[in-house]
PDB file of C-alpha atoms in Angstrom:
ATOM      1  CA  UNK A  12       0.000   0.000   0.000  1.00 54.00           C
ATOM      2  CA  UNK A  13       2.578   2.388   0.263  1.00 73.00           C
ATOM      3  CA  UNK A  14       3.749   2.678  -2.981  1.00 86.00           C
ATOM      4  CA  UNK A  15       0.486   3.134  -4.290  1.00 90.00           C
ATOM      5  CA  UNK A  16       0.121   5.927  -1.345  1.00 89.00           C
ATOM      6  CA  UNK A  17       3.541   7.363  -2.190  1.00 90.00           C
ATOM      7  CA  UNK A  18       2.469   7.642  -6.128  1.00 92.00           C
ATOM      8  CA  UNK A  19      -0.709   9.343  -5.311  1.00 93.00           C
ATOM      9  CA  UNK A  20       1.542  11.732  -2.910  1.00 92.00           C
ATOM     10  CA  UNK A  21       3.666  13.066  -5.084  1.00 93.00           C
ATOM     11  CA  UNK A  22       0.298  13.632  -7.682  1.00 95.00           C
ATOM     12  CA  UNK A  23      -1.290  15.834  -4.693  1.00 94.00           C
ATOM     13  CA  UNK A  24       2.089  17.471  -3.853  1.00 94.00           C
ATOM     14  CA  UNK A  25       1.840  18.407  -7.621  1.00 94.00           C
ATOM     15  CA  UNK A  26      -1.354  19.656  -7.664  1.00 95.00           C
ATOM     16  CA  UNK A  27      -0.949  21.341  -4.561  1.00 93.00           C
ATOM     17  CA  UNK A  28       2.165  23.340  -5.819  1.00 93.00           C
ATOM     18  CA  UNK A  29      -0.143  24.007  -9.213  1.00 94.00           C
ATOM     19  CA  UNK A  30      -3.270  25.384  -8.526  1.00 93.00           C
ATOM     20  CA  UNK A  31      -3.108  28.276 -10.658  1.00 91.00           C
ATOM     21  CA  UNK A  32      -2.743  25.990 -13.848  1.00 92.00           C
ATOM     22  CA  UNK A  33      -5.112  23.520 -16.089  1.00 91.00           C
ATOM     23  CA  UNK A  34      -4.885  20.461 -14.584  1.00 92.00           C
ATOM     24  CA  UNK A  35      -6.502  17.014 -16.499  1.00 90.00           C
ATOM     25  CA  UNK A  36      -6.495  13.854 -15.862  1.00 90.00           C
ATOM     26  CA  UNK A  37      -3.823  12.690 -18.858  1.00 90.00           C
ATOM     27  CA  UNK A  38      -1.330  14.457 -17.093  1.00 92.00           C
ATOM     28  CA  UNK A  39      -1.501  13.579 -13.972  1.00 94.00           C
ATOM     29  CA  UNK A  40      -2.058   9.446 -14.794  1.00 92.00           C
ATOM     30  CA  UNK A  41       1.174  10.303 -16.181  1.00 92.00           C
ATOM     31  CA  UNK A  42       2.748  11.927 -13.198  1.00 93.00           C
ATOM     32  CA  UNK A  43       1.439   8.237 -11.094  1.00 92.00           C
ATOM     33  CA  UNK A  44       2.444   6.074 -13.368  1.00 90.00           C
ATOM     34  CA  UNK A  45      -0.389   4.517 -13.582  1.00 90.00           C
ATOM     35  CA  UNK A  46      -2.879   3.765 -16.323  1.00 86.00           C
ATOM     36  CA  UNK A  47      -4.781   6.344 -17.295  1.00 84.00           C
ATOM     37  CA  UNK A  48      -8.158   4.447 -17.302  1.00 85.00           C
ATOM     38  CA  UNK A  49      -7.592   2.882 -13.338  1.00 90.00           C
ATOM     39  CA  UNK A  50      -5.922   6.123 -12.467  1.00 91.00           C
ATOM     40  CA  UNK A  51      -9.350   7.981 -11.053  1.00 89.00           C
ATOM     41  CA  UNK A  52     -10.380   4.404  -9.145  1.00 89.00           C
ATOM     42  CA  UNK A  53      -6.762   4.612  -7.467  1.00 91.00           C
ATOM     43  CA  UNK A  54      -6.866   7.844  -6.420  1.00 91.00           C
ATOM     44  CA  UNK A  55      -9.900   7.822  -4.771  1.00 89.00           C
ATOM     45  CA  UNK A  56      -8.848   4.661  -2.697  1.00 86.00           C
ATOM     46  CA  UNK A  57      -6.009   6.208  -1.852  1.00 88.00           C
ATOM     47  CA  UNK A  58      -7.500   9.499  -0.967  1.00 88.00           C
ATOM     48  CA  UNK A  59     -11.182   8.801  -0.302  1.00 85.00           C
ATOM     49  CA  UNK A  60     -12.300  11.539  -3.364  1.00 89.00           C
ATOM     50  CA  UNK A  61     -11.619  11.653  -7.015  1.00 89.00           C
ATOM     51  CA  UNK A  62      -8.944  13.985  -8.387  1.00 92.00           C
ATOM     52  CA  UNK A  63     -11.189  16.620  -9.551  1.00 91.00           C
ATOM     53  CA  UNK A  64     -12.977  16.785  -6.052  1.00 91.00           C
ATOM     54  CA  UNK A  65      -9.555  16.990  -4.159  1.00 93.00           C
ATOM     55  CA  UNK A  66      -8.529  19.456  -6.759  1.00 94.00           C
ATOM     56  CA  UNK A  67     -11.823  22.175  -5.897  1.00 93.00           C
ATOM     57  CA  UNK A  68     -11.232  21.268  -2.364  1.00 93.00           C
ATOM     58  CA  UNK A  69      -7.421  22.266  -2.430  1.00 94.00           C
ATOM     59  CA  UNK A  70      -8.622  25.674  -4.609  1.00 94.00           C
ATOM     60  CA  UNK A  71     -11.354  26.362  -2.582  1.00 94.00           C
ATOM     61  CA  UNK A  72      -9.497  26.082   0.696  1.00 93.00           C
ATOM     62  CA  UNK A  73      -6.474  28.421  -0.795  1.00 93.00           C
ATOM     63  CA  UNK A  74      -9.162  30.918  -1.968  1.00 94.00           C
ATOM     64  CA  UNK A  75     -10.638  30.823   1.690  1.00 93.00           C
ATOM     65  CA  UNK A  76      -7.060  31.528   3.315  1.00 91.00           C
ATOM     66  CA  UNK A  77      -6.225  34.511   0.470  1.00 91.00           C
ATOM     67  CA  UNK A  78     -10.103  36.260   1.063  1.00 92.00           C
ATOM     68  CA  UNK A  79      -9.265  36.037   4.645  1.00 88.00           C
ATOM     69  CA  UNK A  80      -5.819  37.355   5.178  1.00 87.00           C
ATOM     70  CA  UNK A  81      -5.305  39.665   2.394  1.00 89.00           C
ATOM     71  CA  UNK A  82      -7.463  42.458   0.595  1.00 88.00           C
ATOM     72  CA  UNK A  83      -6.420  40.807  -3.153  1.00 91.00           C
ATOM     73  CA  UNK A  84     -10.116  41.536  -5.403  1.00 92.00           C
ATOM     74  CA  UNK A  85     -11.783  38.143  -5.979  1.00 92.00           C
ATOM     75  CA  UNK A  86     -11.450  37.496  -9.108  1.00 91.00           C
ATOM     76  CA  UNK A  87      -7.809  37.758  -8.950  1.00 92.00           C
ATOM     77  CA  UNK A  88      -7.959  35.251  -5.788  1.00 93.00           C
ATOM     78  CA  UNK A  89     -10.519  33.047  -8.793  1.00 92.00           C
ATOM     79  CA  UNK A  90      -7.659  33.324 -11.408  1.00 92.00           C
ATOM     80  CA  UNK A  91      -4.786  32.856  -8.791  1.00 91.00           C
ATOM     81  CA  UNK A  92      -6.521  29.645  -8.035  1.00 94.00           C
ATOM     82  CA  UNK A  93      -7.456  28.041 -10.873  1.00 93.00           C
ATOM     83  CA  UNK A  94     -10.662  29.203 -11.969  1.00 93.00           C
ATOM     84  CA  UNK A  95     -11.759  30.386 -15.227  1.00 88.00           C
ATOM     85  CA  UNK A  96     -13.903  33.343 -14.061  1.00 88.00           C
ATOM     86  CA  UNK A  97     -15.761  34.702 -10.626  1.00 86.00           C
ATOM     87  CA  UNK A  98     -19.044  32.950 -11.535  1.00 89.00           C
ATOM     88  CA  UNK A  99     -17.832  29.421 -11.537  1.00 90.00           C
ATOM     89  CA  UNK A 100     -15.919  30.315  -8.250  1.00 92.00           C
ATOM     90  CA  UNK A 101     -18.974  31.904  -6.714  1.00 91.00           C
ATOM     91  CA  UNK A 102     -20.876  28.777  -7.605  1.00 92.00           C
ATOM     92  CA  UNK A 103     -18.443  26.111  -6.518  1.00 92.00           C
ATOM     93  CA  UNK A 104     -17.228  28.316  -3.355  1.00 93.00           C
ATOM     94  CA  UNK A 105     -21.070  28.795  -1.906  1.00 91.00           C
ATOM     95  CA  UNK A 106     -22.067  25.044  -2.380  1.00 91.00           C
ATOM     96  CA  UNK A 107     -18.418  24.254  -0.780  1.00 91.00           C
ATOM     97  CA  UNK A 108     -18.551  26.794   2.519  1.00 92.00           C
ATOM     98  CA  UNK A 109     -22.298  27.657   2.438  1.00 92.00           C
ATOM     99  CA  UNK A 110     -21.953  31.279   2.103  1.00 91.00           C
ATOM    100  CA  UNK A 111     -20.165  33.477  -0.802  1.00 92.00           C
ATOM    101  CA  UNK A 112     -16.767  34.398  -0.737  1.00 93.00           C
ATOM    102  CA  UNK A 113     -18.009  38.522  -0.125  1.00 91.00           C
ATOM    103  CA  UNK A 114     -19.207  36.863   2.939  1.00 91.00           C
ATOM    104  CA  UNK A 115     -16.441  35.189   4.030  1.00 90.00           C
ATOM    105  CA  UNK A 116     -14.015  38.162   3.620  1.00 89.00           C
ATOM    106  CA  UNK A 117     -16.590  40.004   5.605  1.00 88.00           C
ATOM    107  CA  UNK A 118     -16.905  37.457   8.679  1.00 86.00           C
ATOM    108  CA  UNK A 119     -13.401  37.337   8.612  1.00 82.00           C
ATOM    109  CA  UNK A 120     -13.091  41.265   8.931  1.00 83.00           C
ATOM    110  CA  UNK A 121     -15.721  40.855  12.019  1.00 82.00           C
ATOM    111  CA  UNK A 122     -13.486  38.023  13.600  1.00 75.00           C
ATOM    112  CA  UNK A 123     -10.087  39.548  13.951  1.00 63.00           C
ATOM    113  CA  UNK A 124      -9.950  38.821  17.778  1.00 56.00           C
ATOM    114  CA  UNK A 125      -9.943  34.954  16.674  1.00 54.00           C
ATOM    115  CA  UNK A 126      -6.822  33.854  18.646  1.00 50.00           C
ATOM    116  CA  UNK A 127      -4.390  32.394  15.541  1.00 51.00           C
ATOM    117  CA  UNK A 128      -4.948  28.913  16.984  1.00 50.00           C
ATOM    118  CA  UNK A 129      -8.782  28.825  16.895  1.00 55.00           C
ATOM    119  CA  UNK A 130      -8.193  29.564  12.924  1.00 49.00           C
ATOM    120  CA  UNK A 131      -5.438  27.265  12.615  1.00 52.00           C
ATOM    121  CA  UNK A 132      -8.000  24.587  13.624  1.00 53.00           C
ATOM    122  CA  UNK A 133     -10.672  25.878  11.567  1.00 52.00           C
ATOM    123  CA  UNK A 134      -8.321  25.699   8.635  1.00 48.00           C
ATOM    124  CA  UNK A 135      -7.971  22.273   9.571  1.00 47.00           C
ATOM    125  CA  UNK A 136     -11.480  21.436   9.871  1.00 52.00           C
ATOM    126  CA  UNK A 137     -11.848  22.788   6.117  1.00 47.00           C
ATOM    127  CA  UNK A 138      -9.496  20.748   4.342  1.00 45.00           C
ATOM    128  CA  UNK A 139      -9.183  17.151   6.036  1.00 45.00           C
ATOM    129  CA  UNK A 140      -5.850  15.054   6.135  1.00 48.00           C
ATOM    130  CA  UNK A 141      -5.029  13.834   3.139  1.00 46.00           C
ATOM    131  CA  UNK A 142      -5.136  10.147   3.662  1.00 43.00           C
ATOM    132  CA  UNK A 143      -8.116  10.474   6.307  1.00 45.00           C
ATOM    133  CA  UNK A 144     -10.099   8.009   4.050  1.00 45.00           C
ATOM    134  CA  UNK A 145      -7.647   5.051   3.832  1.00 46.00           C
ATOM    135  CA  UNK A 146      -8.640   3.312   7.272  1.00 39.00           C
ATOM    136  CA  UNK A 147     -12.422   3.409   6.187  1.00 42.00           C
ATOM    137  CA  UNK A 148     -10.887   1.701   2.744  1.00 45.00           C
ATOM    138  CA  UNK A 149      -8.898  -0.518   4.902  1.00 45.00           C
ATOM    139  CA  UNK A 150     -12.210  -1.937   6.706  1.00 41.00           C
ATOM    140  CA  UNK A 151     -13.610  -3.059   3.102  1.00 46.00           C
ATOM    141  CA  UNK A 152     -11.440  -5.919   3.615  1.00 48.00           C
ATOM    142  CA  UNK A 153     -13.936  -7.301   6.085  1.00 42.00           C
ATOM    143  CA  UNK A 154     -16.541  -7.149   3.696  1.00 40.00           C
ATOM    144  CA  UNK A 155     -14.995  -8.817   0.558  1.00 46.00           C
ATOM    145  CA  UNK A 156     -13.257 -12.025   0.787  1.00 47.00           C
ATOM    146  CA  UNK A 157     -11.460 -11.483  -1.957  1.00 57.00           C
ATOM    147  CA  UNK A 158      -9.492 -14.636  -3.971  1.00 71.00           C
ATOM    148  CA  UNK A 159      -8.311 -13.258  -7.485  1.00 86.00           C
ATOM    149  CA  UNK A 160      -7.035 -15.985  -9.509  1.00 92.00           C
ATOM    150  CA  UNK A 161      -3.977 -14.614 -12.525  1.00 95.00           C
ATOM    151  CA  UNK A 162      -5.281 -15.817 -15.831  1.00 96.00           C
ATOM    152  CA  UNK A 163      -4.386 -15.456 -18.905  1.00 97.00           C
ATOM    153  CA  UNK A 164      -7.440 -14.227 -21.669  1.00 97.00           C
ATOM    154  CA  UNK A 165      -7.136 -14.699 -25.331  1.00 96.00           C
ATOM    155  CA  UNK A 166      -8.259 -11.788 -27.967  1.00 96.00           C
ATOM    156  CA  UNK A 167     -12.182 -12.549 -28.067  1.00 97.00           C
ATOM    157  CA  UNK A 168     -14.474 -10.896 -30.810  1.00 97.00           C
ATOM    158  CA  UNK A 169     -17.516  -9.504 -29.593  1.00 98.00           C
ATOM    159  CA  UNK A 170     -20.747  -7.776 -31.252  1.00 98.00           C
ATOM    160  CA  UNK A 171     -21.856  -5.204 -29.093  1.00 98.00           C
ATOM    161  CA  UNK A 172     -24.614  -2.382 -28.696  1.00 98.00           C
ATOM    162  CA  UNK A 173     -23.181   0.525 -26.519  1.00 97.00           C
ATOM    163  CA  UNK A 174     -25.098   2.400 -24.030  1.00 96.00           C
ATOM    164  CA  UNK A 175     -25.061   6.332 -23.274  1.00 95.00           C
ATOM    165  CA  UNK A 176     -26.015   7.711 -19.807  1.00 92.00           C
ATOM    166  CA  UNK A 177     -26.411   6.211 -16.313  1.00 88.00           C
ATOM    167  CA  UNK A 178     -24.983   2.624 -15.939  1.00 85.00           C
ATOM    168  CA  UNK A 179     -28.111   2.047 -14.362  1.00 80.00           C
ATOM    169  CA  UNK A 180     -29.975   1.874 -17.507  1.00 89.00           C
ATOM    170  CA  UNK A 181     -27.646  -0.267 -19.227  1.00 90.00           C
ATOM    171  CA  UNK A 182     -30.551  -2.878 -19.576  1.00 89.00           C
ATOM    172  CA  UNK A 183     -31.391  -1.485 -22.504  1.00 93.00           C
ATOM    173  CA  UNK A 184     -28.547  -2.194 -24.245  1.00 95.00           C
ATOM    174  CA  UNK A 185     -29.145  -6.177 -23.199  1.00 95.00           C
ATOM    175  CA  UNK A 186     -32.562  -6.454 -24.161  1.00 94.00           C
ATOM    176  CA  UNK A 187     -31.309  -4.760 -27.842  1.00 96.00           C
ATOM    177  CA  UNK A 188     -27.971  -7.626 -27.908  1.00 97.00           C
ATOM    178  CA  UNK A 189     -30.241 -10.465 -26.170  1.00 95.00           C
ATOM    179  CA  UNK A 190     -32.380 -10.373 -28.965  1.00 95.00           C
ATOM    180  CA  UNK A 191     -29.804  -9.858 -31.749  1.00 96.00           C
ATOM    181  CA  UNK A 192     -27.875 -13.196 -29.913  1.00 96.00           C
ATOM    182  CA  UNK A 193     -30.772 -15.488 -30.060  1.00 96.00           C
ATOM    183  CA  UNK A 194     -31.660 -15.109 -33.547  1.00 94.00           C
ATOM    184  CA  UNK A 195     -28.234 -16.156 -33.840  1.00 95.00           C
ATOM    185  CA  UNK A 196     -28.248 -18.899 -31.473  1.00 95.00           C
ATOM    186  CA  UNK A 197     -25.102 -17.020 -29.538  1.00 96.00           C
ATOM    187  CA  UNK A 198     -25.861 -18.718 -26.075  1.00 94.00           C
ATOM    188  CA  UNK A 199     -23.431 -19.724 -23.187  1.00 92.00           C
ATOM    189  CA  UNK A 200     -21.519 -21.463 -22.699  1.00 92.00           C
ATOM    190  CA  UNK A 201     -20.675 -21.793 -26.029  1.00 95.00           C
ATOM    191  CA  UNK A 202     -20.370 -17.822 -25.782  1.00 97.00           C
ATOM    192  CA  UNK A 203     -19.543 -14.935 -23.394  1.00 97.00           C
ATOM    193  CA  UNK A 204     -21.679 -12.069 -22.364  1.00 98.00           C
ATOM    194  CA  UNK A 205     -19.414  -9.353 -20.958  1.00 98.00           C
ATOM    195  CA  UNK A 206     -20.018  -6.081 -20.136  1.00 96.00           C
ATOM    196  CA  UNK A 207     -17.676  -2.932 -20.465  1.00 96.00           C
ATOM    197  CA  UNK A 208     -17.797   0.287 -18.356  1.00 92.00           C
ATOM    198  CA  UNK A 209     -15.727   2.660 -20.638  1.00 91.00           C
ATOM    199  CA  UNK A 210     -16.065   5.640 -18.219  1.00 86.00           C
ATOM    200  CA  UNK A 211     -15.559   6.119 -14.404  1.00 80.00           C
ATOM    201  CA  UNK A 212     -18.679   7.475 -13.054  1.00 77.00           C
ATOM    202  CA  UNK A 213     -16.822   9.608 -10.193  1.00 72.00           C
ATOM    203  CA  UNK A 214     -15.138  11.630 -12.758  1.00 76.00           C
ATOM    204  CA  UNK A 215     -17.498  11.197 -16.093  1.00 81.00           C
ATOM    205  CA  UNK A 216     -21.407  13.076 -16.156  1.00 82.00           C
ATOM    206  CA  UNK A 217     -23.623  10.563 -15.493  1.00 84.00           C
ATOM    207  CA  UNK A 218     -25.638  11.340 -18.807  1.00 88.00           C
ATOM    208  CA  UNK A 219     -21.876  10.980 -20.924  1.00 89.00           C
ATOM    209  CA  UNK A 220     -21.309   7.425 -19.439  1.00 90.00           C
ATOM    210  CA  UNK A 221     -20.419   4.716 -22.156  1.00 93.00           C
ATOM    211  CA  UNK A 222     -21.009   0.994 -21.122  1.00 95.00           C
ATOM    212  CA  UNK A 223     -20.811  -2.111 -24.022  1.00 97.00           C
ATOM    213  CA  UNK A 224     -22.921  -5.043 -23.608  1.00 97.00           C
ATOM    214  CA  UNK A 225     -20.873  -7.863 -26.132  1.00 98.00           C
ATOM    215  CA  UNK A 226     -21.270 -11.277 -26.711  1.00 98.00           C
ATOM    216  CA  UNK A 227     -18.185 -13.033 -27.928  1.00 98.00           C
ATOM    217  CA  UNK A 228     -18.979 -14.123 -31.623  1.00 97.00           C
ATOM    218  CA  UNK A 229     -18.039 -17.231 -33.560  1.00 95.00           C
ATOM    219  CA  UNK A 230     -15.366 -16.498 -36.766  1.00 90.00           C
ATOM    220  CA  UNK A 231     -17.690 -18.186 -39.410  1.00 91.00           C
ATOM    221  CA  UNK A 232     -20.548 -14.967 -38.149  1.00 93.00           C
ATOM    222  CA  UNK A 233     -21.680 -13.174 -41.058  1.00 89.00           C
ATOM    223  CA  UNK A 234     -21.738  -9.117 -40.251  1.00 90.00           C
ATOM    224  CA  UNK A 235     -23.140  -7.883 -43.215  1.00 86.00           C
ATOM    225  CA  UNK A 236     -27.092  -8.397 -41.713  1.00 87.00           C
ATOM    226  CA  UNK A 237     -26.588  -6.920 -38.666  1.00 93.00           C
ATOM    227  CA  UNK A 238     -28.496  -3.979 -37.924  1.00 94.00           C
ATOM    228  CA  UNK A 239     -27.214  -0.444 -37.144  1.00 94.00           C
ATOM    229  CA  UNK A 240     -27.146  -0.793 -33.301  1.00 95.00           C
ATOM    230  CA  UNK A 241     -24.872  -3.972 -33.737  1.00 97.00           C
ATOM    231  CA  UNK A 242     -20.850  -3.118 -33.797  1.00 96.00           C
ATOM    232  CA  UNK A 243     -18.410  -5.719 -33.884  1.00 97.00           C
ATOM    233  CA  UNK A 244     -14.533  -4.996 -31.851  1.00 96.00           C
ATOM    234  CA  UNK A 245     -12.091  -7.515 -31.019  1.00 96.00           C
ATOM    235  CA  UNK A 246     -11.351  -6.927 -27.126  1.00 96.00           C
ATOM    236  CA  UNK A 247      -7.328  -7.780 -26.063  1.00 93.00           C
ATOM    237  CA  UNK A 248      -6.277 -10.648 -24.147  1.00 94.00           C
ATOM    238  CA  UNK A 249      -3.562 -10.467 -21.610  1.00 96.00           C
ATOM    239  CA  UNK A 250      -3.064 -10.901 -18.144  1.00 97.00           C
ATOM    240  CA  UNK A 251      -5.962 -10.390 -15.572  1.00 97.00           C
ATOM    241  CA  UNK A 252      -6.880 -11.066 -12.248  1.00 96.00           C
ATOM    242  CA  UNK A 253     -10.237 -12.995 -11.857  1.00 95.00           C
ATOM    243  CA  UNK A 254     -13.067 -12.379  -9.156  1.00 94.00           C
ATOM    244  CA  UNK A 255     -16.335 -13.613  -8.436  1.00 92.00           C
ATOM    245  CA  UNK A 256     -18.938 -11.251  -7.563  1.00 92.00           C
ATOM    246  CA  UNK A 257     -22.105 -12.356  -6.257  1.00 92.00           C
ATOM    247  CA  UNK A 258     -24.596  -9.813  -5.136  1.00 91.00           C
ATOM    248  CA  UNK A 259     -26.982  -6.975  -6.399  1.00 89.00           C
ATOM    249  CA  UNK A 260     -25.658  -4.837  -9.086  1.00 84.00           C
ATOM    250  CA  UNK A 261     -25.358  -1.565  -7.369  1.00 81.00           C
ATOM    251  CA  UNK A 262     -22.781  -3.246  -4.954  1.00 86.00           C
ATOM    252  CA  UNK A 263     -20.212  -4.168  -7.767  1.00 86.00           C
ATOM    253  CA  UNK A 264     -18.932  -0.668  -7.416  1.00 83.00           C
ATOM    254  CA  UNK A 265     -17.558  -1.877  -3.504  1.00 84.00           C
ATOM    255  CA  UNK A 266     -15.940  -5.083  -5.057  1.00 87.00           C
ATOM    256  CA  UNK A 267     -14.153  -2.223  -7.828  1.00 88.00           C
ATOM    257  CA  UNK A 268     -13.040   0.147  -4.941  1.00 83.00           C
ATOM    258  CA  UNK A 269     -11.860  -2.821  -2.616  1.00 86.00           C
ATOM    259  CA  UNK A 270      -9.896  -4.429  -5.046  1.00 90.00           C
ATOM    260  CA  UNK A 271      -7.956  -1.119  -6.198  1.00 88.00           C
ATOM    261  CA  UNK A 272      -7.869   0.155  -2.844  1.00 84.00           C
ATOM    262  CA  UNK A 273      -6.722  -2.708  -1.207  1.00 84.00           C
ATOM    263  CA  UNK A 274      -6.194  -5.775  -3.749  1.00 89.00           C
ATOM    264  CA  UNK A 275      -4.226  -3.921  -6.126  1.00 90.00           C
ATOM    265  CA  UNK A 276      -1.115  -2.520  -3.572  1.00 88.00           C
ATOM    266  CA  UNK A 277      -0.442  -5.210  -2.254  1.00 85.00           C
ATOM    267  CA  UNK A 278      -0.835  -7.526  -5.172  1.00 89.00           C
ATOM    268  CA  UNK A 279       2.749  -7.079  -7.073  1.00 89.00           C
ATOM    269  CA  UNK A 280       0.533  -5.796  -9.942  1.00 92.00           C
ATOM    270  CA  UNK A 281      -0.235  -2.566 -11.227  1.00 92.00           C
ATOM    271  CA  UNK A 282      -3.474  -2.562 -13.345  1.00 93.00           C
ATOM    272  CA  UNK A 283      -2.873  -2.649 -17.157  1.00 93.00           C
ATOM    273  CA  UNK A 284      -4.207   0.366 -19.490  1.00 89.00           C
ATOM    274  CA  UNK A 285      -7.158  -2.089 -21.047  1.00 93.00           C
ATOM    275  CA  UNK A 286     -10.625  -2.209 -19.690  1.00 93.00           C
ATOM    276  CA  UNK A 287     -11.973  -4.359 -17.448  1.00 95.00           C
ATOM    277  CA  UNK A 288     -14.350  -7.447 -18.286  1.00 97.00           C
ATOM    278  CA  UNK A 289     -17.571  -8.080 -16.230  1.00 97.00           C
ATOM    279  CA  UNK A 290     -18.248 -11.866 -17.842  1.00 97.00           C
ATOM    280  CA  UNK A 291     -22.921 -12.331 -16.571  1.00 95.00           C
ATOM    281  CA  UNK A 292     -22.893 -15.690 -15.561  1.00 94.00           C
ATOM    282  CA  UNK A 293     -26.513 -14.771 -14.820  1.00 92.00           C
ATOM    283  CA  UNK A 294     -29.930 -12.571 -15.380  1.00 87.00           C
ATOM    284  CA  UNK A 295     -30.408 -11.213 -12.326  1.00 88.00           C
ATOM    285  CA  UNK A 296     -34.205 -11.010 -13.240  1.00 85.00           C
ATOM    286  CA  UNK A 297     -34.291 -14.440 -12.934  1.00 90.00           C
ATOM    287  CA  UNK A 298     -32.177 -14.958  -9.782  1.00 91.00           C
ATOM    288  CA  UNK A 299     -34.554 -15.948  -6.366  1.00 92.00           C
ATOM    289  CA  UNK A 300     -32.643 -13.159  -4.578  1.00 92.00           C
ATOM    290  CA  UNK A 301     -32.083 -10.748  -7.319  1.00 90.00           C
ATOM    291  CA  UNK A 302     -28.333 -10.796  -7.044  1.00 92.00           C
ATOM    292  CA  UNK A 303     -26.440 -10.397 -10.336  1.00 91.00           C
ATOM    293  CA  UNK A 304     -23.381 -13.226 -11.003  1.00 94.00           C
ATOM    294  CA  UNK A 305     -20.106 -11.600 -11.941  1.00 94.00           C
ATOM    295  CA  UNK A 306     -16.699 -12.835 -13.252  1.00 96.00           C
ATOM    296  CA  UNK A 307     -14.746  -9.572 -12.790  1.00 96.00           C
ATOM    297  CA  UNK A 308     -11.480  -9.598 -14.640  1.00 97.00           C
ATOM    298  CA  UNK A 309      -9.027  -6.458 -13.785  1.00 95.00           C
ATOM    299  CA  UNK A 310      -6.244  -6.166 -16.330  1.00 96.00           C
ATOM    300  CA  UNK A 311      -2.507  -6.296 -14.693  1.00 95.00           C
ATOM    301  CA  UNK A 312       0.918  -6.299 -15.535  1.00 94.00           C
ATOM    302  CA  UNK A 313       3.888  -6.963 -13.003  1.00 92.00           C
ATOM    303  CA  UNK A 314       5.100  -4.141 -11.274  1.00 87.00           C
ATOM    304  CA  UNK A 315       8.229  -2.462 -12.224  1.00 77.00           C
TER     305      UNK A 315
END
């Protein structure tokens, strides 16, 4: 675990030290040395929020320590910390503190007779430690009994109907590909159905979520009849590590955070810059409990 909390260090101590400056995602995967794709999840185990959250919290926290101690005009304290103009720092600073930042300056004005300590500690109180989050990660270990098995996967082809907007809704994407598949006869276990979350849903809009729903196709399948919906990829093999999920749906996202919060550190492994496989061993419509069966494969590659 402490690599993983050393990486994700040195990526705050960077963002820390450059506030003032564009900051995306690219370049600070980069910075971790970690895949771009995982590098949101990894964060946010380590940290307990995803990078764009601890990013507004770090701006918004300078921006409360410049309104209060010096008589700079706001939207120079806005541009000093990162934000494009006054109304988007208006916005995010009132739904972060609960009142403007006119009205911060002002209490602060009011409350000069604060001994330095009392602010110190209210400074404190607005921008928690760093790695406050990592002993309520730690306890997910109680939850999952995790056992990932190291497989190897070959290339699989796969006809697939993608899905736009909340992963909650991704049904409709199956009913579309479950009804394509059986007028092909493309049934387990002679094929796969796996589904693909393309986007993290901490740091994508919920509405600009992408999620395939594939079924691994035979080489002698004829593509020329399939209708517009239908696209055909091949998806890369490699090395994974395999889990079993069993529960309802809205709970995989615990089995995701425990295994790159806790899995992942101490595993050897570093996960690999392909997407991750959910293999439906089930319809959860059809289950007596309602619980969803899930063969979760996280791509790896040995740590350097």
């Amino acid at each position: 675990m402490n690599d993983y909390q050393e990486r994700v260090g040195q990526v705050c101590k960077y963002i820390d030290a450059h506030l003032h400056q564009k900051l995306n995602l690219d370049q600070l995967a980069e910075l971790s040395n970690f895949s771009k794709y995982h590098f949101s999840r990894i964060f946010a185990s380590v940290t307990g929020e995803t990078p764009f959250a601890y990013i507004t919290k770090q701006r918004l926290t300078r921006a409360a320590a410049y309104l209060r101690e010096t008589n700079q005009p706001v939207l120079e304290i806005a541009l000093n910390c990162g934000f494009e103009s006054a109304s988007s720092f208006n916005a995010a600073f009132k739904k972060h503190f609960g009142r403007t930042p006119t009205a911060m300056r002002e209490q602060a004005r009011q409350d000069r007779n604060i001994s330095q300590s009392d602010r110190n500690r209210q400074e404190a109180d607005a921008a928690p430690n760093l790695y406050d989050q990592t002993v309520k990660n730690s306890l997910l270990r109680r939850v999952w009994q995790m056992q990932a098995n190291i497989v190897e996967l070959p290339m699989m082809e796969v006809a697939y109907v993608r899905h736009v907007g909340s992963y909650l809704e991704t049904y409709q994407a199956w009913a579309k590909l479950g009804k394509w598949a059986a007028q092909h006869q493309l049934f387990p276990p002679e094929q796969s159905f796996i589904g693909i979350s393309l986007d993290d849903p901490a740091v994508t809009e919920e509405e600009e979520c992408r999620y395939d729903a594939c079924v691994t196709v035979p080489n002698t399948l004829s593509r020329a009849d399939a209708p517009p919906e239908i696209g055909f990829q091949t998806l890369p093999g490699g090395l994974y590590a395999k889990f079993y999920f069993y529960d309802t749906s809205e709970k995989l996202a615990l089995l995701y955070q425990s295994i790159f919060g806790n899995w992942l550190p101490d595993s050897g492994y570093d996960p690999d810059d392909r997407y991750c496989l959910e293999f439906s061993m089930n319809d959860p419509a059809q289950d007596t409990q309602g619980k969803a069966k899930v063969e979760l494969y996280i791509p790896i590659k040995a740590r350097a």
